Amino acid sequence: MSTPVNLDTIRRAPKVLLHDHLDGGLRPQTVIELAQRIGYHDLPYTTPTELGKWFVASADSGALERYLETFVHTVAVMQTREALVRVAAECAEDLADDGVVYAEVRYAPELFQEGGLSLDEVVQAVQDGFRDGERRAAEAGNRIRVGTLLCAMRQNARATEIARLAVRYRDTEVVGFDIAGPEAGYPPTRNLDAFEYLRQQNAHFTIHAGEAFGLPSIWEAIQHCGAERLGHGVRIVDDIAAPGDGGPELGRLASYIRDRRIPLEMCPSSNVQTGAAESIAAHPIGRLADLRFRVTLNTDNRLMSDCTMSSEFAELHEAFGYGWADLRWLTVNAMKSAFIGFDERLDVINNVLKPGYAQLVP
Ligand SMILES: O=c1[nH]cnc2c1ncn2[C@@H]1O[C@H](CO)[C@@H](O)[C@H]1O
Ligand SMILES: [Zn+2]
């Protein structure tokens, strides 16, 4: 008898998460407590339930720019070492509690300097917090490893500085780099120096591309910048013909991405909120998975989407009838695409994922 697929059983399956924003995943209660501590009075609500609902409703805006406005409040309460340590520790605990065994969590250090912290102090605080959270999760019986990606914000001009920061901390679980923020008007090629530097350093990076903007952004990210993975990348469907259209199914860019096994960090709930997809059922993840792109499933912002890795998969189960073999495929895809070493990835696949799914997949 195979195990039924529901939120409870999905939570117990080992999962891997590659695209999750630290400042998009705070517990509502923590936002409130941190705001009280520093005398921040601009929160729209001060009870966790109402505040949580406010984040989701406001992020549900149909446009990336408006969605990003909700980060003003989370960023405002994360300006001290104490706050950063706490938020990172709770992030690791929450992910582990949801059955995530390996995660890459990202944030932009340049946003947390309003209280006078240096970039180095920001990174050290977050790394300390993740180590605390991993320890506390282990004590609760949940094993997790958290790697960090440092983001540069597309609208600022600090990408090379942040890339250097990422390389400086590469031996302390900072495993890569990303650019985030508004996509339209800020093509990834604005930051070519940073990507050139990272390639020279044999360092890893992904780029948010093809979320709010189309194919040119994806093409630049891959062919000019050299991104190893794509954050979202949903618009790659614009280079794929509808079934029955005649002609080649995949255009040259879509073929390249599939042939090279370039991982797509897909975040269905977030995309529905920003208008990048109409609904989960209409989300390109279904088509891209059928075509065997290297699809991975992610949360993006757990606070703004009121989601978890498990709830995201439950949505796919509802919309596409996905079962354990599909969850295993998405999970192994993600682990293959992680920015840690090959032997470490293999170790998780062979010793954590395979035994975990052996019990679930009939
Ligand atoms: O889906 C997204 N697309 C682009 N940028 C994003 C998305 N979600 C969050 N951020 C941005 O990334 C920063 C660092 O974590 C956040 O502060 C937010 O501005
Ligand atoms: Zn994102």
Tab-separated table of N, CA and C and ligand atoms in Angstrom, residues 19 21-23 64 67-68 71 75 106-108 111 151 153 180-182 208 211 232 270 300-301, ligand 1:
chain	number	residue	atom	x	y	z
A	19	HIS	N	15.515	28.080	-3.410
A	19	HIS	CA	15.162	29.491	-3.622
A	19	HIS	C	14.199	29.944	-2.534
A	21	HIS	N	13.880	33.401	0.289
A	21	HIS	CA	14.469	34.672	0.751
A	21	HIS	C	14.359	34.776	2.266
A	22	LEU	N	15.492	35.059	2.909
A	22	LEU	CA	15.509	35.196	4.369
A	22	LEU	C	14.534	36.272	4.836
A	23	ASP	N	14.517	37.408	4.128
A	23	ASP	CA	13.646	38.514	4.537
A	23	ASP	C	12.213	38.335	4.044
A	64	LEU	N	5.304	42.525	-9.751
A	64	LEU	CA	6.497	42.292	-8.932
A	64	LEU	C	6.864	43.516	-8.102
A	67	TYR	N	4.592	43.785	-5.138
A	67	TYR	CA	4.901	42.633	-4.275
A	67	TYR	C	6.128	42.940	-3.420
A	68	LEU	N	7.133	43.556	-4.042
A	68	LEU	CA	8.389	43.829	-3.335
A	68	LEU	C	8.241	44.919	-2.269
A	71	PHE	N	8.378	44.118	1.519
A	71	PHE	CA	9.650	43.838	2.206
A	71	PHE	C	10.137	45.021	3.050
A	75	VAL	N	12.509	44.142	6.268
A	75	VAL	CA	13.862	44.694	6.235
A	75	VAL	C	14.051	45.678	7.400
A	106	ARG	N	18.619	32.880	0.656
A	106	ARG	CA	19.291	34.073	0.116
A	106	ARG	C	18.791	35.364	0.747
A	107	TYR	N	19.618	36.371	0.717
A	107	TYR	CA	19.244	37.710	1.191
A	107	TYR	C	20.280	38.690	0.663
A	108	ALA	N	19.945	39.983	0.742
A	108	ALA	CA	20.856	41.016	0.247
A	108	ALA	C	21.493	41.737	1.436
A	111	LEU	N	21.017	45.529	2.361
A	111	LEU	CA	19.769	46.088	2.901
A	111	LEU	C	19.789	46.198	4.426
A	151	CYS	N	22.653	38.034	-2.230
A	151	CYS	CA	22.064	38.741	-3.371
A	151	CYS	C	22.620	40.157	-3.441
A	153	MET	N	21.152	43.792	-5.052
A	153	MET	CA	19.883	44.321	-5.554
A	153	MET	C	20.122	44.953	-6.922
A	180	ALA	N	18.685	40.125	-7.292
A	180	ALA	CA	17.240	40.141	-7.029
A	180	ALA	C	16.728	41.570	-7.153
A	181	GLY	N	15.409	41.722	-6.987
A	181	GLY	CA	14.794	43.045	-7.085
A	181	GLY	C	14.050	43.198	-8.397
A	182	PRO	N	13.589	44.413	-8.694
A	182	PRO	CA	12.762	44.628	-9.895
A	182	PRO	C	13.515	44.238	-11.170
A	208	HIS	N	17.892	35.843	-10.817
A	208	HIS	CA	16.443	35.983	-10.996
A	208	HIS	C	16.209	36.461	-12.437
A	211	GLU	N	10.954	36.282	-14.784
A	211	GLU	CA	9.823	36.288	-13.847
A	211	GLU	C	8.854	37.396	-14.274
A	232	HIS	N	13.298	31.445	-10.992
A	232	HIS	CA	12.005	31.437	-11.705
A	232	HIS	C	12.185	30.901	-13.130
A	270	SER	N	4.337	32.188	-5.548
A	270	SER	CA	4.851	33.546	-5.714
A	270	SER	C	4.489	34.080	-7.102
A	300	ASP	N	10.172	30.680	-2.498
A	300	ASP	CA	10.431	32.110	-2.704
A	300	ASP	C	10.270	32.868	-1.382
A	301	ASN	N	9.035	33.207	-0.993
A	301	ASN	CA	8.829	33.986	0.226
A	301	ASN	C	7.695	33.383	1.046
B	1	LIG	O1	10.457	36.986	-6.582
B	1	LIG	C1	11.306	37.883	-6.406
B	1	LIG	N1	11.865	38.494	-7.480
B	1	LIG	C2	12.806	39.479	-7.362
B	1	LIG	N2	13.238	39.920	-6.180
B	1	LIG	C3	12.708	39.351	-5.073
B	1	LIG	C4	11.743	38.328	-5.122
B	1	LIG	N3	11.423	37.996	-3.871
B	1	LIG	C5	12.149	38.767	-3.059
B	1	LIG	N4	12.921	39.597	-3.774
B	1	LIG	C6	13.851	40.642	-3.299
B	1	LIG	O2	15.034	40.009	-2.880
B	1	LIG	C7	15.549	40.709	-1.763
B	1	LIG	C8	16.590	39.906	-1.054
B	1	LIG	O3	16.050	38.790	-0.406
B	1	LIG	C9	14.305	41.071	-0.991
B	1	LIG	O4	14.541	42.146	-0.103
B	1	LIG	C10	13.326	41.427	-2.102
B	1	LIG	O5	13.442	42.813	-2.418
